[in-house]
XYZ file of C-alpha atoms in Angstrom:
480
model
C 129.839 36.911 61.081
C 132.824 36.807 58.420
C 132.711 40.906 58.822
C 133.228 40.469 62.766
C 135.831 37.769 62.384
C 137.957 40.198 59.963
C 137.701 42.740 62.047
C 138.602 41.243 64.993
C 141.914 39.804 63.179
C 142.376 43.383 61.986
C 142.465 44.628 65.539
C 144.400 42.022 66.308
C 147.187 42.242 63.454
C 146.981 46.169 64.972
C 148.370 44.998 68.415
C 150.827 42.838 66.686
C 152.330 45.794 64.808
C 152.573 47.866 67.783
C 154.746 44.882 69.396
C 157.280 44.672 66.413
C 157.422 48.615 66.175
C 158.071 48.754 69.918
C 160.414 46.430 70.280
C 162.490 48.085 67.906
C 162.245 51.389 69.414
C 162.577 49.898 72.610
C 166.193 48.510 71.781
C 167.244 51.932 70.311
C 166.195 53.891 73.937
C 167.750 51.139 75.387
C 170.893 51.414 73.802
C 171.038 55.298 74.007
C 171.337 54.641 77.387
C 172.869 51.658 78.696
C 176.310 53.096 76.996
C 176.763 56.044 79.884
C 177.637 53.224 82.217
C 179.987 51.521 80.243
C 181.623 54.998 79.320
C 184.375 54.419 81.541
C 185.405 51.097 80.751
C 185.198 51.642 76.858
C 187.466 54.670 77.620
C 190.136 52.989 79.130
C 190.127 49.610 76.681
C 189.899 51.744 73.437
C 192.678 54.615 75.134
C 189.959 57.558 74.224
C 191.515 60.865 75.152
C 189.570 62.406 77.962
C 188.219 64.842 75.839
C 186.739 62.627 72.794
C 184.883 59.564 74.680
C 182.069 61.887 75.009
C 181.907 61.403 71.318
C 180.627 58.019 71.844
C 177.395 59.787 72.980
C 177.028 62.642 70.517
C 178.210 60.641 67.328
C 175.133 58.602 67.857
C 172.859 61.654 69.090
C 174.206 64.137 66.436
C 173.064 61.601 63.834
C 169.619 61.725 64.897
C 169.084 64.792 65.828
C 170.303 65.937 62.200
C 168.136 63.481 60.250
C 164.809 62.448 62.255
C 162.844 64.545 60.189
C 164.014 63.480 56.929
C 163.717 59.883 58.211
C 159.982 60.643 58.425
C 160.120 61.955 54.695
C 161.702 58.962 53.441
C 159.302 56.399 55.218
C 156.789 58.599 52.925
C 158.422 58.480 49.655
C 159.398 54.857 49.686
C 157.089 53.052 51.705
C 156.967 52.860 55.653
C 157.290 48.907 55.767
C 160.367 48.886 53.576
C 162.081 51.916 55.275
C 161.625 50.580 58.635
C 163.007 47.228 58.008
C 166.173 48.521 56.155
C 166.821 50.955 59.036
C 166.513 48.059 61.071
C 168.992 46.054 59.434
C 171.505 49.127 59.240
C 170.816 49.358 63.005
C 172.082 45.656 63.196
C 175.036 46.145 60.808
C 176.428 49.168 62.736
C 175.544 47.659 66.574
C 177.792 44.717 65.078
C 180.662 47.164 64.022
C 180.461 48.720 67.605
C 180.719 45.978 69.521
C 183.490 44.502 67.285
C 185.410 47.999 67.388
C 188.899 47.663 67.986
C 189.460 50.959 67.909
C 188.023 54.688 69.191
C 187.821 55.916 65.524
C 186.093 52.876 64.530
C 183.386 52.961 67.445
C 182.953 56.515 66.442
C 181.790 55.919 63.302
C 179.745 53.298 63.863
C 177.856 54.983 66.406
C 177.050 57.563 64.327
C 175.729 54.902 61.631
C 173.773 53.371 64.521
C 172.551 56.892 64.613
C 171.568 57.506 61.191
C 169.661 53.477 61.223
C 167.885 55.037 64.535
C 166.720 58.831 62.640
C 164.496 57.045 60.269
C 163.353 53.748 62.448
C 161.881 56.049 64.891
C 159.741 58.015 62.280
C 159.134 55.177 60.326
C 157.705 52.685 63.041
C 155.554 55.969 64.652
C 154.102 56.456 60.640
C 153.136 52.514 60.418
C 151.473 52.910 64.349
C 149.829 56.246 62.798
C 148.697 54.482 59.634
C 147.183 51.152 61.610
C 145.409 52.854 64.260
C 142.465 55.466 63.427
C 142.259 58.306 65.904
C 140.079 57.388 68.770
C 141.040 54.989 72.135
C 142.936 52.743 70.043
C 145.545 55.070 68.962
C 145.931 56.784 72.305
C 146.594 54.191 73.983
C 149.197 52.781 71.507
C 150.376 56.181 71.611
C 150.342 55.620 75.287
C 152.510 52.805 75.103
C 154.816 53.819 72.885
C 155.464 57.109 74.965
C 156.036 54.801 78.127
C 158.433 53.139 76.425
C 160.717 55.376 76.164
C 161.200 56.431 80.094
C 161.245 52.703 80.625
C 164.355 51.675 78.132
C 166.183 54.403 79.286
C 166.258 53.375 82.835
C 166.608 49.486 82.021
C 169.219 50.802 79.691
C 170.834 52.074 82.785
C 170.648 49.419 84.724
C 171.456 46.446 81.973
C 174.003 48.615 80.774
C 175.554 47.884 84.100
C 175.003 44.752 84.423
C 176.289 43.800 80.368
C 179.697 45.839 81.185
C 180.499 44.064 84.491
C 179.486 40.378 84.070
C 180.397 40.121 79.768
C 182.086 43.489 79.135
C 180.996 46.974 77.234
C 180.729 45.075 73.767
C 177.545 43.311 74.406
C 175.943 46.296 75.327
C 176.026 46.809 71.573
C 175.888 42.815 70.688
C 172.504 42.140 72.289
C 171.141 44.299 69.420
C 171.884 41.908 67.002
C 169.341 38.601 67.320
C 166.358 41.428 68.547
C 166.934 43.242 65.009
C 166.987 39.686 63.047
C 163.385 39.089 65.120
C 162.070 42.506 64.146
C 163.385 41.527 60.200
C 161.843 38.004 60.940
C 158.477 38.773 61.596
C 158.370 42.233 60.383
C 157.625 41.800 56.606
C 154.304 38.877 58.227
C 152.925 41.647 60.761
C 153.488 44.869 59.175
C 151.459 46.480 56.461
C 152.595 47.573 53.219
C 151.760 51.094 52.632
C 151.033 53.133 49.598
C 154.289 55.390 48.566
C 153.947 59.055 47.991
C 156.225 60.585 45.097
C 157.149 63.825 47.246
C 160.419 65.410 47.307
C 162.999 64.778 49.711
C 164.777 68.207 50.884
C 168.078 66.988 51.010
C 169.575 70.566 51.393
C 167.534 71.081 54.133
C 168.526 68.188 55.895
C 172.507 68.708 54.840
C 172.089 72.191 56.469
C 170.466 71.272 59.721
C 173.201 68.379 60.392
C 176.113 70.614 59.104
C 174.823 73.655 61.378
C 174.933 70.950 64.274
C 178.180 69.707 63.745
C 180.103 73.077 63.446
C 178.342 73.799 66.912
C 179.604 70.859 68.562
C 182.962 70.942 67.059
C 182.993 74.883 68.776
C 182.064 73.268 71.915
C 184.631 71.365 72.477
C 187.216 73.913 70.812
C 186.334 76.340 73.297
C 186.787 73.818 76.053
C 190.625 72.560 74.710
C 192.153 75.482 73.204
C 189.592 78.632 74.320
C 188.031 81.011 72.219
C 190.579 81.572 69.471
C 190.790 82.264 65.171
C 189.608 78.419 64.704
C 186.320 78.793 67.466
C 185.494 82.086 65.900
C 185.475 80.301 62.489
C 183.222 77.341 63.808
C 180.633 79.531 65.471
C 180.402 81.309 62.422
C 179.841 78.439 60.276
C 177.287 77.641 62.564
C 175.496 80.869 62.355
C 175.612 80.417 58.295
C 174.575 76.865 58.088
C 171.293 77.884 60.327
C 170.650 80.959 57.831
C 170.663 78.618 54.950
C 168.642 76.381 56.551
C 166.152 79.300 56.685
C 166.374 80.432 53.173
C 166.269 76.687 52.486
C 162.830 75.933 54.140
C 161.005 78.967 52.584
C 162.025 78.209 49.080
C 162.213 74.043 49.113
C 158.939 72.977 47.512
C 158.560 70.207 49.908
C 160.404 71.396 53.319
C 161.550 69.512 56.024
C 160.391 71.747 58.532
C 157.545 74.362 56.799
C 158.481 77.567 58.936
C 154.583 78.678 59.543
C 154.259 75.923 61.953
C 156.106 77.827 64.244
C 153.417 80.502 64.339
C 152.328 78.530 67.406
C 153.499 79.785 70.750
C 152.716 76.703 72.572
C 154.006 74.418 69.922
C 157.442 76.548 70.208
C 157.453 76.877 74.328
C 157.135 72.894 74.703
C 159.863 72.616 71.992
C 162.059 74.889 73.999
C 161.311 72.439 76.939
C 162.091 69.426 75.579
C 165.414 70.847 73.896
C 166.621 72.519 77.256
C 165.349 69.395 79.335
C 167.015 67.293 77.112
C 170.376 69.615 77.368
C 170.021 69.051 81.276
C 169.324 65.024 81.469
C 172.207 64.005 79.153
C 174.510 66.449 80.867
C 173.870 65.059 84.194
C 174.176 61.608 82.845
C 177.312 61.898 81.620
C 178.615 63.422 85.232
C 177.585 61.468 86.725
C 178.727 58.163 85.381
C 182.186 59.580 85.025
C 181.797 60.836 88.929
C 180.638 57.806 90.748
C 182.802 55.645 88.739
C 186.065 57.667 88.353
C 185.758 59.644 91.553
C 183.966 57.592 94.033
C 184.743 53.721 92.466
C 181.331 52.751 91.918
C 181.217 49.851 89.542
C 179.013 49.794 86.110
C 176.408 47.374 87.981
C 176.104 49.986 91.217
C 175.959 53.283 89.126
C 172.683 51.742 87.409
C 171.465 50.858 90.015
C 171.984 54.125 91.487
C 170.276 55.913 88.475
C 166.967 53.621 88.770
C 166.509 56.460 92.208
C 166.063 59.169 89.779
C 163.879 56.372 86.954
C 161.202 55.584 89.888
C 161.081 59.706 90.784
C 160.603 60.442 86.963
C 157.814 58.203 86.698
C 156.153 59.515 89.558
C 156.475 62.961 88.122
C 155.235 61.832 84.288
C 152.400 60.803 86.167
C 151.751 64.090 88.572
C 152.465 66.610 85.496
C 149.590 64.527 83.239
C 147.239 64.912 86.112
C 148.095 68.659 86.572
C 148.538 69.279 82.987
C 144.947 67.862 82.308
C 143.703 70.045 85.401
C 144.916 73.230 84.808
C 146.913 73.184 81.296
C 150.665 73.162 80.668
C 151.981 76.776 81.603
C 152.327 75.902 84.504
C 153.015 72.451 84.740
C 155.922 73.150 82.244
C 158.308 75.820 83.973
C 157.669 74.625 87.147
C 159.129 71.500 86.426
C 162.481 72.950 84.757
C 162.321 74.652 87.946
C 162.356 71.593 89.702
C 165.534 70.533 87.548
C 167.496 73.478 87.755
C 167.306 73.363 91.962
C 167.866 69.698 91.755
C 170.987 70.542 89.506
C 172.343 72.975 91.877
C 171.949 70.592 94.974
C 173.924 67.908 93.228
C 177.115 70.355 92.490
C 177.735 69.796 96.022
C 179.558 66.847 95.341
C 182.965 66.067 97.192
C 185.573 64.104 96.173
C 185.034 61.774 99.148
C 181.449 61.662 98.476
C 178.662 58.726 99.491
C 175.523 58.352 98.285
C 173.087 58.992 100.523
C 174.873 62.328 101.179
C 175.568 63.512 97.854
C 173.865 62.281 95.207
C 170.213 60.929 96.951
C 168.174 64.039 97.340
C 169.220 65.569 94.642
C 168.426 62.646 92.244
C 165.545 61.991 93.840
C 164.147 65.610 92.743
C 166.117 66.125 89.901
C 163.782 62.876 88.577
C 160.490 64.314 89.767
C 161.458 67.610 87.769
C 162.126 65.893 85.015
C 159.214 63.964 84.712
C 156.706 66.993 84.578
C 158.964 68.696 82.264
C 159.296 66.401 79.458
C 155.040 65.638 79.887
C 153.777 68.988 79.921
C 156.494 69.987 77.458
C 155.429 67.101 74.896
C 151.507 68.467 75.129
C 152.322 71.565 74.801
C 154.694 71.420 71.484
C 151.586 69.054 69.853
C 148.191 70.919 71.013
C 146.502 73.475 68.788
C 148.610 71.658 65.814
C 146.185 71.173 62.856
C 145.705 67.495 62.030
C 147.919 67.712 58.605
C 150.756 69.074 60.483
C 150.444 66.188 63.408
C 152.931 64.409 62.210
C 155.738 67.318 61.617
C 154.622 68.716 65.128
C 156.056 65.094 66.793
C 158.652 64.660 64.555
C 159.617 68.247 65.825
C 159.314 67.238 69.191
C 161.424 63.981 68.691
C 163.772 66.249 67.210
C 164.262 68.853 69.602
C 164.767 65.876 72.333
C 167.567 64.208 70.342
C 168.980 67.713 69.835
C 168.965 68.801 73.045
C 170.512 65.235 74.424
C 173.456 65.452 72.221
C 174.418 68.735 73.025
C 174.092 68.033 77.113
C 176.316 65.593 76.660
C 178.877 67.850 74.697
C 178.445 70.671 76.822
C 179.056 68.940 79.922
C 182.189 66.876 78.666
C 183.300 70.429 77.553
C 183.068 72.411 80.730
C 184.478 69.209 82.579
C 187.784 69.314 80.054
C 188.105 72.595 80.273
C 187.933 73.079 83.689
C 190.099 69.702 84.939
C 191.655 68.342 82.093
C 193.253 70.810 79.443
C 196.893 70.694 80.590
C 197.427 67.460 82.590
C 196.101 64.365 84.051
C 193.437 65.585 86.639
C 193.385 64.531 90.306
C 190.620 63.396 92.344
C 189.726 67.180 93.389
C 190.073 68.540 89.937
C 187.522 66.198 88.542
C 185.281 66.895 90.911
C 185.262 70.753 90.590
C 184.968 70.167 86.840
C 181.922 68.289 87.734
C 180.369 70.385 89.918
C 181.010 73.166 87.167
C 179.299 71.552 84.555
C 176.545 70.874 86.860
C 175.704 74.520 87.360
C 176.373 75.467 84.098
C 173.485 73.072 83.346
C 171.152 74.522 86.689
C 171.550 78.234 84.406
C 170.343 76.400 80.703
C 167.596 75.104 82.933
C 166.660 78.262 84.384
C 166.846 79.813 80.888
C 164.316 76.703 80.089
C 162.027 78.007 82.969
C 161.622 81.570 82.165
C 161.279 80.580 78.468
C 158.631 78.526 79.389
C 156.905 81.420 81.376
C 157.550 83.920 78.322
C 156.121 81.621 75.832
C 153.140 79.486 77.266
C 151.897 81.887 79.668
C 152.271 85.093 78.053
C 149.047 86.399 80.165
C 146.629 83.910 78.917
C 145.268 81.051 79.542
C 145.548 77.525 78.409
C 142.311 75.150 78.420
C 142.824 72.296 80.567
C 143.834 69.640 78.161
C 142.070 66.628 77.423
C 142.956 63.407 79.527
C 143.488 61.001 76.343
C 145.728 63.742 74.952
C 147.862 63.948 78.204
C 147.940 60.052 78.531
C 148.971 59.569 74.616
C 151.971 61.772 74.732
C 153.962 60.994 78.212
C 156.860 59.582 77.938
């Protein structure tokens, strides 16, 4: 009887981890996107030059995407309970120093802190769920949950994002983080296990070389859009192409790599990475124009561009749930490039836009599929970058995955803000019309990376064979 008890409050102290761990994570989806709507605003209070308030976006991103996977290793090395809670409170600290900004150079920087407190929460909370919950039912459907919750904060993000910026202003956005992190740190150290520490090595070069090679990328970017291609561009790309080599000499040397370079002898593990990374490219690219478009070109408020992004939330969930189904049907090479299809003619039906633009005429269908498109990709593009991964590698193959997401979101947003500045904005204050063409620019430019997504998709996870359908606990445990 005592043995049932216990195990029932072991189950039980399970579920209760699962709630502290995802209501952190929650709050950092929710606050990667409730910021597009208040992009605007913050622009205009904080005088950001047109071509650096993207930089709001891709501090944040560029932080993550450069240290997720180390996060992971440090949650190892020092204990997931300890690491997660710290990263929590540095997640506190810097939402404080955002919302308190007075300045752009000060909201950059602590949006790339909020960045670096979000690269090791997320690992850290997904080792605690992956340490609590032995495989079976139980940890799909935690995984489950914790997948959902990531579609779901970023389209309340959206919408409370809207709602924060018109009825209190663009600094609660990053305020409201504050008492949910003090709850998490409240409860945390009661619900959360303590786990055993492993002494391994931390490749810090590996990690310095992965962020560095990202930087000098960006920094090209938006080089290329201000000034063209000239001595300075050149010297960036270069750097970019030398931090990426090092990484590689890095990896096969470091006796404890960040990312071990034989799990990429996996074609399907590579093809859904490529997914998520170009998928990723095409989501926060649209975001971006399209909260600058309806609110600088066609005077939507924060509150009504939400709510106009919550068409595209509903289709997405529709289209998680169609691309499981199919996925667990027929497999994932097909599933996969037919949704970046989807994306890349949804992407071309929005560059349509007009100036003088409505709705229902310009933005509606093509949201409405560019969601749908999305949906599928991201599913069959998360199975396929963790099936046929060996169960000691599970946990590099998601981290790899949350990686190439994070990646791929941060440069969207960069690439977009550059094409727009480059096209409209590099000499003088843009007009209506000139915005709009530098929208509708960027907009195809990301229809091509989502073709490029498509036929990568066809070149790496069909490749003339054929996938096994994939099992249905599998497809339900990894959707976002």
């Amino acid at each position: 009887m005592m043995s049932g008890d216990s195990g029932t409050t072991g189950a039980r102290r399970r579920w209760w981890c699962l709630a502290v761990v995802c209501l952190a994570m929650f709050m950092g989806v929710l606050d990667s996107t409730s910021v597009y709507a208040a992009l605007p605003e913050i622009a205009a209070e904080l005088d950001f030059a047109p071509a650096e308030v993207q930089w709001v976006i891709t501090a944040y991103g560029m932080a993550i995407g450069g240290l997720l996977l180390l996060g992971g290793r440090l949650a190892d090395r020092l204990g997931r309970r300890r690491v997660f809670l710290a990263s929590v409170g540095l997640f506190a600290v810097a939402s404080l120093a955002c919302g308190l900004a007075a300045s752009s150079e000060l909201l950059i920087a602590a949006r790339a802190l909020q960045g670096v407190g979000a690269a090791v929460m997320t690992p850290a909370g997904l080792s605690l769920l992956m340490g609590v919950f032995p495989d079976g039912p139980d940890r799909n459907k935690a995984l489950g949950i914790w997948g959902g919750l990531g579609g779901t904060g970023a389209s309340v993000g959206l919408l409370l994002g809207g709602v924060l910026t018109d009825r209190a202003g663009w600094e609660w956005i990053f305020l409201t983080n504050v008492p949910v992190c003090l709850l998490v740190l409240a409860v945390g150290p009661a619900l959360l296990p303590e786990a055993t520490a492993h002494r391994q090595r931390l490749d810090l070069p590996g990690a310095v070389t992965a962020t560095g090679g990202l930087v000098l990328l960006l920094l090209a970017l938006f080089r290329v859009a201000e000034h063209g291609v000239d001595t300075l561009t050149v010297l960036l790309l270069a750097g970019t192409v030398v931090a990426a080599a090092l990484f590689v000499v890095v990896e096969q040397r470091s006796p404890a790599p960040l990312v071990p370079l034989r799990i990429f002898a996996s074609r399907a593990l590579v093809g859904g990475n490529v997914v998520i990374l170009t998928a990723g490219i095409a989501v926060d690219g649209l975001l971006i124009v399209m909260t600058l478009y309806a609110q600088q070109v066609l005077g939507f408020s924060a509150l009504q561009f939400g709510l106009t992004m919550a068409i595209m939330t509903v289709t997405s969930v529709l289209g998680v749930l169609a691309g499981q189904h199919l996925v667990t049907r027929s497999g994932f090479r097909l599933v996969a490039p037919g949704g970046m299809t989807v994306l890349a003619g949804a992407l071309v039906l929005l560059s349509r836009l007009s100036s003088d633009g409505t709705l229902v005429r310009d933005l509606l269908a093509g949201l409405v599929l560019f969601g749908a498109g999305m949906g599928a990709a991201f599913v069959a593009g998360q199975i396929a970058a963790l099936s046929g991964v060996a169960d000691g590698d599970a946990g590099l193959a998601a981290g790899l995955e949350e990686t190439s997401f994070a990646v791929g979101t941060t440069l969207g947003a960069a690439l977009a803000s550059a094409v727009v500045v480059g096209y409209a904005v590099r000499d003088a204050e843009p007009t209506t019309t000139a915005l709009t063409d530098g929208f509708a620019v960027a907009l195809l430019v990301l229809a091509g990376v989502a073709t490029i997504g498509a036929v990568l998709a066809v070149t790496l996870l069909g490749a003339g064979r054929r996938h096994e359908p994939v099992p249905e606990s599998v497809a339900t445990a990894v959707g976002r």
